[in-house]
Short mmCIF file of C-alpha atoms in Angstrom, two decimals:
data_model
loop_
_atom_site.label_atom_id
_atom_site.label_comp_id
_atom_site.label_asym_id
_atom_site.label_seq_id
_atom_site.Cartn_x
_atom_site.Cartn_y
_atom_site.Cartn_z
CA MET A 1 143.08 27.65 46.75
CA LYS A 2 143.02 31.22 45.54
CA SER A 3 143.17 30.57 41.85
CA LEU A 4 139.64 29.68 40.08
CA ASN A 5 141.62 27.44 37.57
CA GLN A 6 143.19 25.28 40.29
CA ARG A 7 140.15 24.83 42.27
CA ILE A 8 138.16 23.77 39.03
CA LEU A 9 141.18 21.50 37.63
CA PHE A 10 141.18 20.04 41.65
CA SER A 11 137.48 19.28 41.77
CA ALA A 12 137.39 17.87 38.17
CA SER A 13 140.34 15.80 38.95
CA LEU A 14 138.86 14.47 42.38
CA VAL A 15 135.40 13.56 40.24
CA LEU A 16 137.74 11.92 37.86
CA PHE A 17 139.36 9.96 40.46
CA ILE A 18 136.15 8.85 42.04
CA PHE A 19 135.02 7.97 38.85
CA ILE A 20 137.74 5.79 37.63
CA VAL A 21 137.94 3.62 41.05
CA GLY A 22 134.45 3.18 41.09
CA THR A 23 134.53 2.08 37.34
CA ALA A 24 137.42 -0.23 38.00
CA LEU A 25 136.05 -1.67 41.06
CA THR A 26 132.55 -2.40 39.47
CA LEU A 27 134.30 -3.88 36.39
CA ASP A 28 136.33 -5.80 38.64
CA ARG A 29 133.68 -7.41 40.46
CA ALA A 30 131.55 -7.87 37.30
CA PHE A 31 134.55 -10.01 35.95
CA TYR A 32 135.30 -11.92 39.13
CA ASP A 33 131.49 -12.91 39.30
CA SER A 34 131.82 -13.67 35.32
CA GLY A 35 134.70 -15.93 36.00
CA GLN A 36 133.20 -17.72 38.86
CA ARG A 37 130.05 -18.46 36.80
CA ALA A 38 132.12 -19.74 33.93
CA LEU A 39 134.35 -22.04 36.26
CA GLN A 40 130.71 -23.25 37.82
CA ASP A 41 129.56 -24.40 34.41
CA ARG A 42 132.74 -25.87 33.58
CA MET A 43 132.66 -27.97 36.85
CA LEU A 44 128.78 -28.65 36.29
CA GLY A 45 130.03 -29.96 32.89
CA LYS A 46 132.56 -32.58 34.34
CA LEU A 47 130.05 -33.65 36.60
CA PHE A 48 127.95 -34.57 33.78
CA LEU A 49 130.59 -36.44 32.13
CA LEU A 50 131.23 -38.21 35.31
CA MET A 51 127.81 -39.07 35.55
CA GLY A 52 127.75 -40.63 32.18
CA GLU A 53 130.84 -42.52 32.85
CA VAL A 54 129.04 -44.12 36.24
CA GLU A 55 127.72 -47.66 36.32
CA VAL A 56 125.50 -48.74 39.27
CA ASP A 57 124.04 -52.27 39.51
CA GLU A 58 120.84 -53.69 41.18
CA LYS A 59 122.62 -53.79 44.44
CA GLY A 60 123.42 -50.03 44.43
CA SER A 61 127.17 -50.56 43.91
CA VAL A 62 128.94 -48.14 41.71
CA SER A 63 131.63 -48.92 39.43
CA MET A 64 133.86 -47.02 37.05
CA PRO A 65 135.74 -47.71 33.98
CA GLU A 66 139.29 -48.27 34.46
CA GLU A 67 140.15 -45.12 31.90
CA LEU A 68 138.48 -42.04 31.47
CA PRO A 69 139.44 -40.56 28.11
CA ALA A 70 137.02 -37.41 28.73
CA LEU A 71 138.27 -36.62 32.29
CA ILE A 72 141.78 -37.28 31.72
CA GLU A 73 142.36 -35.03 34.63
CA PHE A 74 141.09 -37.09 37.05
CA GLU A 75 143.52 -39.57 36.31
CA GLN A 76 146.85 -37.64 36.96
CA LEU A 77 148.08 -36.62 40.52
CA ASN A 78 148.29 -32.69 41.28
CA SER A 79 146.29 -32.14 37.99
CA GLY A 80 144.30 -29.59 40.10
CA VAL A 81 141.13 -31.17 39.30
CA TYR A 82 139.60 -33.94 41.47
CA ALA A 83 136.13 -36.06 41.77
CA PHE A 84 134.39 -38.12 44.37
CA ILE A 85 130.89 -39.83 44.74
CA THR A 86 129.02 -40.26 48.26
CA ASP A 87 126.06 -42.14 48.97
CA HIS A 88 123.04 -40.88 50.98
CA THR A 89 124.80 -41.92 54.51
CA ASN A 90 127.57 -39.68 53.18
CA THR A 91 129.95 -42.57 52.70
CA LEU A 92 132.58 -42.62 50.11
CA VAL A 93 131.78 -44.84 47.44
CA TRP A 94 134.46 -43.64 44.85
CA LYS A 95 137.16 -41.19 44.32
CA SER A 96 139.43 -40.17 41.46
CA PHE A 97 143.23 -41.09 41.30
CA SER A 98 143.90 -37.35 41.39
CA THR A 99 142.47 -36.98 44.93
CA LEU A 100 145.30 -39.11 46.30
CA SER A 101 147.26 -35.79 46.60
CA ILE A 102 144.28 -33.97 48.68
CA PRO A 103 142.52 -34.93 51.62
CA ILE A 104 138.88 -35.84 51.02
CA PRO A 105 136.62 -33.00 52.49
CA SER A 106 133.62 -34.06 54.56
CA ARG A 107 130.49 -32.56 52.83
CA ALA A 108 126.78 -32.30 54.39
CA PRO A 109 124.00 -34.37 52.66
CA LEU A 110 121.89 -32.78 49.90
CA LEU A 111 118.50 -33.34 48.82
CA GLU A 112 117.70 -34.84 45.70
CA GLY A 113 118.27 -32.46 42.64
CA GLU A 114 120.13 -29.93 44.83
CA LYS A 115 123.30 -28.69 43.89
CA LYS A 116 125.72 -26.40 45.66
CA PHE A 117 128.98 -24.42 44.63
CA GLU A 118 131.11 -22.92 47.19
CA GLN A 119 134.98 -22.07 48.03
CA ILE A 120 136.83 -24.39 50.34
CA THR A 121 140.50 -24.71 51.54
CA LEU A 122 142.64 -27.86 50.89
CA ASN A 123 146.44 -28.12 51.84
CA ASP A 124 145.97 -24.17 52.82
CA GLU A 125 145.12 -23.36 49.39
CA PRO A 126 141.73 -22.11 47.94
CA HIS A 127 139.60 -24.73 45.87
CA PHE A 128 136.08 -24.56 44.34
CA ILE A 129 133.86 -27.49 45.03
CA TYR A 130 130.57 -28.27 43.10
CA SER A 131 128.33 -31.13 44.40
CA PHE A 132 125.15 -32.35 42.85
CA ALA A 133 122.69 -34.94 44.47
CA VAL A 134 120.93 -37.39 42.02
CA ALA A 135 118.66 -40.25 42.53
CA TRP A 136 120.01 -43.18 40.13
CA GLU A 137 117.17 -45.72 39.14
CA THR A 138 118.24 -49.52 38.52
CA ASP A 139 116.45 -52.78 38.58
CA GLY A 140 116.76 -53.15 42.23
CA GLY A 141 115.44 -49.25 43.12
CA ASP A 142 116.62 -46.06 43.49
CA TYR A 143 119.62 -45.03 45.02
CA SER A 144 120.88 -41.82 46.13
CA PHE A 145 124.11 -40.37 45.34
CA ILE A 146 126.09 -37.30 45.48
CA PHE A 147 128.66 -36.51 42.86
CA HIS A 148 131.23 -33.87 43.85
CA VAL A 149 133.86 -32.09 41.77
CA ILE A 150 136.58 -30.16 42.91
CA MET A 151 139.02 -27.53 41.07
CA GLU A 152 141.75 -25.28 42.05
CA SER A 153 141.40 -21.47 42.23
CA THR A 154 144.76 -20.72 40.93
CA SER A 155 143.50 -20.43 36.71
CA LEU A 156 140.83 -18.01 37.98
CA GLU A 157 142.95 -15.95 40.09
CA ALA A 158 145.48 -15.93 37.36
CA GLN A 159 142.75 -14.57 35.02
CA ILE A 160 141.68 -11.95 37.78
CA ASP A 161 145.28 -11.02 38.16
CA SER A 162 145.75 -10.53 34.59
CA TYR A 163 142.69 -8.60 34.12
CA ARG A 164 143.31 -6.13 37.07
CA THR A 165 146.83 -5.44 35.71
CA ASP A 166 145.15 -4.67 32.45
CA LEU A 167 141.94 -2.89 33.79
CA TRP A 168 144.23 -0.37 36.19
CA GLY A 169 146.80 0.19 33.50
CA TRP A 170 144.19 1.22 30.78
CA LEU A 171 142.18 3.01 33.07
CA GLY A 172 145.18 5.04 34.58
CA VAL A 173 146.12 5.80 30.83
CA MET A 174 142.59 6.92 30.10
CA GLY A 175 142.44 8.75 33.16
CA PHE A 176 145.94 10.52 32.68
CA LEU A 177 144.90 11.69 28.71
CA LEU A 178 141.12 12.75 30.18
CA LEU A 179 143.12 14.83 32.78
CA ILE A 180 145.30 16.48 29.90
CA MET A 181 142.29 16.84 27.85
CA GLN A 182 140.67 18.25 31.04
CA THR A 183 143.27 20.71 31.62
CA LEU A 184 143.77 21.81 27.95
CA THR A 185 139.73 22.24 28.14
CA LEU A 186 139.84 24.41 31.27
CA HIS A 187 142.75 26.45 29.83
CA TRP A 188 140.77 27.08 26.69
CA GLY A 189 137.31 27.61 28.66
CA LEU A 190 139.07 29.94 31.32
CA ARG A 191 141.31 32.13 28.63
CA PRO A 192 138.40 35.11 28.71
CA MET A 193 139.00 35.26 32.60
CA ARG A 194 142.45 35.46 32.15
CA GLN A 195 142.41 38.11 29.29
CA VAL A 196 140.02 39.87 31.79
CA SER A 197 142.54 39.84 34.23
CA SER A 198 145.16 41.00 31.94
CA GLU A 199 143.36 43.83 30.89
CA LEU A 200 142.45 44.97 34.52
CA ASN A 201 146.28 45.08 35.18
CA ALA A 202 146.84 46.91 32.28
CA VAL A 203 144.37 49.31 33.00
CA GLU A 204 145.55 49.62 36.62
CA SER A 205 149.02 50.27 35.30
CA GLY A 206 147.87 52.94 32.97
CA VAL A 207 148.86 51.04 30.05
CA GLN A 208 145.48 51.23 28.40
CA GLU A 209 142.28 53.40 29.56
CA SER A 210 139.52 50.55 29.69
CA VAL A 211 138.65 46.90 29.10
CA GLN A 212 138.73 46.59 25.39
CA GLY A 213 138.38 42.69 24.62
CA VAL A 214 135.32 40.97 23.20
CA TYR A 215 134.00 38.68 25.92
CA PRO A 216 131.36 35.88 26.42
CA VAL A 217 127.86 36.76 27.36
CA GLU A 218 128.75 35.79 30.90
CA LEU A 219 131.72 38.24 31.25
CA LYS A 220 130.26 40.97 29.06
CA ARG A 221 128.38 42.70 31.45
CA LEU A 222 131.07 42.56 34.02
CA THR A 223 133.69 44.05 31.60
CA ASP A 224 130.81 46.84 30.44
CA ASN A 225 130.19 47.67 34.20
CA ILE A 226 134.24 47.79 34.89
CA ASN A 227 134.28 50.18 32.03
CA SER A 228 131.40 52.56 33.22
CA LEU A 229 132.86 52.62 36.56
CA ILE A 230 136.15 53.81 34.90
CA GLN A 231 134.61 56.43 32.89
CA HIS A 232 132.35 57.48 35.39
CA GLU A 233 135.41 57.92 38.01
CA ARG A 234 137.51 59.96 35.30
CA LYS A 235 134.62 62.07 34.44
CA HIS A 236 133.90 62.76 38.23
CA GLN A 237 137.53 63.63 38.80
CA LYS A 238 137.44 65.87 35.94
CA ARG A 239 134.28 67.67 36.97
CA TYR A 240 135.61 68.20 40.33
CA ARG A 241 138.80 69.66 39.07
CA ASN A 242 137.12 71.83 36.81
CA ALA A 243 134.79 73.28 39.56
CA LEU A 244 137.37 73.79 41.69
CA ALA A 245 139.20 75.86 38.84
CA ASP A 246 135.98 77.70 38.45
CA LEU A 247 135.91 78.44 42.07
CA ALA A 248 139.52 79.64 41.92
CA HIS A 249 138.73 81.87 39.02
CA SER A 250 135.49 83.42 40.77
CA LEU A 251 137.46 84.19 43.95
CA LYS A 252 140.45 85.78 42.19
CA THR A 253 138.42 88.54 40.65
CA PRO A 254 136.85 89.84 43.98
CA LEU A 255 140.38 89.84 45.62
CA THR A 256 141.80 91.79 42.75
CA ILE A 257 138.79 94.18 43.28
CA LEU A 258 139.74 94.38 47.05
CA ARG A 259 143.52 95.19 46.24
CA GLY A 260 142.55 97.97 43.85
CA THR A 261 140.04 99.33 46.19
CA ILE A 262 142.63 99.54 48.93
CA ARG A 263 145.17 101.17 46.22
CA THR A 264 142.30 104.19 45.50
CA GLU A 265 140.78 104.82 49.04
CA ARG A 266 142.24 107.09 51.35
CA LEU A 267 143.11 105.03 53.94
CA SER A 268 145.87 105.07 56.22
CA GLU A 269 149.23 103.70 55.78
CA ASN A 270 148.91 101.16 58.66
CA MET A 271 145.22 100.14 57.71
CA GLN A 272 146.56 99.20 54.24
CA THR A 273 149.29 97.13 55.26
CA VAL A 274 146.79 95.22 57.55
CA LEU A 275 144.22 94.70 54.67
CA ASP A 276 147.00 93.84 52.18
CA GLU A 277 148.43 91.03 54.75
CA GLN A 278 144.74 89.81 55.09
CA ILE A 279 144.31 89.73 51.50
CA ASN A 280 147.50 88.01 50.76
CA ARG A 281 146.72 85.86 53.45
CA MET A 282 143.12 84.76 52.12
CA ASP A 283 144.85 84.29 48.78
CA SER A 284 147.47 82.12 50.06
CA ILE A 285 144.98 79.76 51.72
CA ILE A 286 142.53 79.66 48.90
CA GLN A 287 145.36 78.61 46.36
CA TYR A 288 146.62 75.94 49.10
CA GLN A 289 143.20 74.33 49.59
CA LEU A 290 142.48 74.37 46.22
CA ARG A 291 145.52 72.79 45.23
CA ARG A 292 145.25 70.19 48.15
CA ALA A 293 141.77 69.37 46.92
CA ALA A 294 142.61 69.29 43.39
CA THR A 295 145.42 66.57 43.74
CA ALA A 296 143.99 63.36 41.95
CA GLY A 297 145.68 60.81 44.35
CA SER A 298 146.59 57.17 43.41
CA SER A 299 143.77 55.49 41.80
CA PRO A 300 143.25 52.45 39.49
CA GLY A 301 144.11 53.51 35.81
CA THR A 302 146.60 55.93 36.44
CA ARG A 303 149.23 55.73 33.96
CA LEU A 304 152.74 55.39 34.29
CA ILE A 305 154.82 58.68 34.05
CA ALA A 306 158.56 58.76 33.06
CA LEU A 307 160.57 60.72 35.49
CA ARG A 308 163.16 62.19 33.69
CA PRO A 309 161.20 64.11 30.61
CA VAL A 310 159.17 65.60 33.21
CA VAL A 311 162.15 66.74 35.34
CA GLU A 312 164.26 67.96 32.45
CA LYS A 313 160.77 69.93 31.28
CA ILE A 314 160.76 71.65 34.66
CA VAL A 315 164.38 72.27 35.18
CA ASN A 316 164.14 74.42 31.78
CA THR A 317 160.99 76.18 33.07
CA VAL A 318 162.55 77.11 36.32
CA ASN A 319 165.86 77.97 34.85
CA ARG A 320 164.50 80.65 32.77
CA ALA A 321 162.81 82.42 36.09
CA HIS A 322 166.00 82.10 37.95
CA TYR A 323 168.24 83.07 34.95
CA GLU A 324 170.40 85.08 37.05
CA LYS A 325 171.72 82.15 38.93
CA CYS A 326 172.35 79.79 36.22
CA PRO A 327 173.33 77.05 38.39
CA GLU A 328 174.90 73.62 37.74
CA ILE A 329 171.95 71.12 37.37
CA ILE A 330 172.83 67.26 37.73
CA ILE A 331 170.23 64.88 36.76
CA GLU A 332 170.71 61.51 38.38
CA ILE A 333 167.53 59.40 36.85
CA GLY A 334 167.64 56.50 34.56
CA SER A 335 165.03 56.36 31.96
CA GLU A 336 163.48 53.35 33.57
CA PHE A 337 162.05 55.18 36.49
CA CYS A 338 158.46 55.58 36.25
CA LEU A 339 155.46 56.68 38.56
CA ARG A 340 152.13 55.98 38.42
CA MET A 341 150.71 59.76 39.00
CA ASP A 342 148.50 62.05 37.56
CA GLU A 343 150.82 64.12 35.55
CA GLY A 344 149.55 67.43 36.83
CA ASP A 345 150.23 66.16 40.31
CA LEU A 346 153.68 65.07 39.46
CA MET A 347 154.75 68.35 37.80
CA GLU A 348 153.09 70.27 40.97
CA LEU A 349 155.25 68.28 43.32
CA LEU A 350 158.51 68.27 41.48
CA GLY A 351 157.80 72.00 40.53
CA ASN A 352 157.65 73.18 44.11
CA LEU A 353 161.03 70.97 45.08
CA ILE A 354 163.17 72.13 42.21
CA ASP A 355 161.72 75.80 42.58
CA ASN A 356 162.77 75.99 46.06
CA ALA A 357 166.03 74.35 45.18
CA PHE A 358 166.69 76.74 42.89
CA LYS A 359 165.67 79.82 45.03
CA TRP A 360 168.16 78.61 47.80
CA CYS A 361 171.08 76.98 46.02
CA ARG A 362 174.61 78.98 45.46
CA ARG A 363 175.95 76.68 42.44
CA THR A 364 174.49 73.33 42.33
CA VAL A 365 171.15 71.60 42.47
CA THR A 366 171.17 67.70 42.21
CA ILE A 367 168.23 65.70 41.21
CA SER A 368 168.16 62.06 41.79
CA ALA A 369 166.04 58.76 41.81
CA GLN A 370 166.98 55.39 43.15
CA CYS A 371 164.61 51.98 43.71
CA ALA A 372 164.10 51.15 47.39
CA HIS A 373 161.95 47.65 47.64
CA ASP A 374 158.79 48.66 45.98
CA ASP A 375 159.17 52.46 46.33
CA ILE A 376 161.04 55.00 44.45
CA VAL A 377 163.11 57.79 46.37
CA LEU A 378 163.24 61.31 44.75
CA LYS A 379 165.49 63.35 46.32
CA VAL A 380 166.58 67.24 45.46
CA GLU A 381 169.28 68.77 46.77
CA ASP A 382 171.07 72.09 46.93
CA ASP A 383 174.24 73.34 48.09
CA GLY A 384 172.25 76.51 49.91
CA PRO A 385 172.49 77.81 53.54
CA GLY A 386 170.88 74.69 54.60
CA ILE A 387 168.16 74.45 57.49
CA LYS A 388 168.16 74.11 61.13
CA GLN A 389 167.12 71.02 62.88
CA GLU A 390 164.28 72.72 64.89
CA GLU A 391 162.85 74.37 61.61
CA ILE A 392 162.48 71.05 59.70
CA GLY A 393 159.02 70.17 61.44
CA ARG A 394 157.68 73.69 60.75
CA LEU A 395 158.73 74.02 57.08
CA THR A 396 155.77 71.95 55.84
CA GLU A 397 153.14 73.98 57.63
CA ARG A 398 151.15 76.13 55.74
CA GLY A 399 152.39 79.67 55.32
CA VAL A 400 155.78 79.19 56.84
CA ARG A 401 158.98 80.09 55.16
CA ALA A 402 162.34 79.36 56.38
CA ASP A 403 163.52 83.02 55.27
CA GLN A 404 160.66 85.88 55.18
CA ALA A 405 162.96 87.87 52.89
CA MET A 406 162.76 85.31 50.30
CA PRO A 407 159.41 85.69 47.99
CA GLY A 408 156.50 83.47 48.24
CA HIS A 409 153.54 82.20 50.12
CA GLY A 410 155.16 79.62 52.10
CA ILE A 411 152.67 76.82 50.86
CA GLY A 412 154.86 75.19 48.42
CA LEU A 413 156.31 72.24 50.91
CA ALA A 414 152.99 71.83 52.24
CA ILE A 415 151.38 71.40 48.86
CA VAL A 416 154.35 68.79 48.31
CA ARG A 417 153.63 66.97 51.65
CA ASP A 418 149.72 66.76 50.62
CA ILE A 419 150.17 65.39 46.85
CA ALA A 420 152.83 62.87 48.52
CA GLN A 421 150.70 61.64 51.11
CA ALA A 422 147.74 61.29 48.43
CA TYR A 423 149.84 58.80 46.69
CA ASP A 424 150.79 56.94 50.03
CA GLY A 425 154.23 58.60 49.90
CA VAL A 426 156.21 60.44 52.53
CA LEU A 427 158.14 63.73 52.63
CA PHE A 428 161.48 63.98 54.44
CA ILE A 429 163.75 66.95 54.97
CA GLU A 430 167.43 66.48 56.17
CA PRO A 431 169.53 69.64 56.96
CA GLY A 432 172.73 69.37 54.94
CA LYS A 433 176.12 69.81 56.37
CA ASN A 434 177.38 73.08 54.48
CA ILE A 435 175.92 71.64 51.44
CA GLY A 436 172.29 72.87 51.70
CA ALA A 437 169.01 70.83 52.15
CA SER A 438 167.92 67.58 51.27
CA PHE A 439 164.17 66.97 50.02
CA ILE A 440 163.43 63.58 49.66
CA ILE A 441 160.06 61.79 48.78
CA ARG A 442 159.47 58.25 49.18
CA ILE A 443 156.61 56.93 47.07
CA LYS A 444 155.37 53.78 45.62
CA ARG A 445 155.77 52.96 42.01
#
C-alpha cells in the first residue's frame, strides 16, 4: 500500500477486527459459563425439593408421595426434566414418571456429600445431569442414597443462540460505527498531510512559489525545510546566471578592443582577415557556451507559461527585424497549451526557431502546437528552399549554417537543441518537399 491513509486505516481496521472478535469470544464464553452455573443452581434446587419429598423407613425403603405439586415436571412425559434415586450399590430405588421416555443412565457411585455436574447424551440429545450423594438417618440406621436430576440442554442452547445473535449483531453495528468514526478521524487527522501534498503539487506545477499553509508542529519543520530548499535553489540559479552574464560582459570588452586594434594597426589584409575570423569564432563560442550553461532546465516549481502569448510577442519582434519580407504568419496554437519552462529559455528556444523561419521563408511561416500523450509537439514551418537530407545531422552542430551567405553565427539551432534537452525534449528537423523545412520540438508538458 503506497497510501499512508490506506495503511493506517487497514492497520486500525485489523486491530478493531481482532478486538471485536476477541471481545465477542470472551463474552460468549462468559455467558455460556454463567448459563451453566444458573442451570446447575436450578438443578440443585430441584434436588433439594426432591429430598424434601422423600420418605425412608427403618429398613431403608424409599417412598414418594403420589403427587408432587412442587415438582410437576417429574410427573409429565417428555417434560425435559427427570429424576431418579440409587442406593449405595448403584441400584435404582426410585424414578420419576417422566423418565419413562428416556433410558436410565448408569452412574458411578459417589462418596457421601459429593456432588457431580456433567453433560451426557440421551436419545442422541445432549442433557445435563446433577448427582448428589447423601446419608439418610433413620431409627434403623443410616442409608446412603444418590439423588439424580436430569435436564435437557435445549433451553440453555436456545439462550446461548439468542445471546450470540444479539451479541454479534450489536458488535457488528458497533464495529461498523467505530470504523466510520475511525475513517472520519483519520481523514481529519491526515488533512495537513493532504494539504502539504496539494501545495507541493502546486509548487511543482508553478501555481505557487512556496508552501504557504499553517501546519502542526510535526510538519512545520518539514514545510520550512522544503521552502528553504526551494528558495536556496532559486537563489543559486539566479546567482549562477548573473555570474554568467557578468562573465559575458567582461569578455565582450576585450574582444571589442581587439577588433578596434586590428582596424587601427597596419596589418596586412590577410592578417586582418585571419584575426577577424578568430575573434568572431571566439565570440560565437563564448555566446554559445554562456547560453547553454544559463539554460535553467526543468525543475520543481517552474511555473506554467502559456505558449500563444509568447509566440505572438516573438513574432511581432522578429517581424519588425524582417520588415522587408512581411510574410504571412499562421499561428495554430490554442490558449490551453502551456509549458513548464523558464520564460527566458522559452523565449530563446522559440526566438531562434521563428527567426530562422523568417530568414528562410518566401511567403509563409506556420507555427503550431498539438498534444501527443503527455507531450506537446511544437512545429515551426517555412516555405523556403528547404534542407537537404544529408545536411540535417550537421545543422545542430555549433557554428554550422545551411547557407554561409546568410548572416549569423550558426549557433541558433544548437541552442534550441540544448534547451530542449535540458527540459527532456527532442529537436527534429524534417526537409520539406517544395515547402521549405519543418523544425519540431517534442517536450513534456
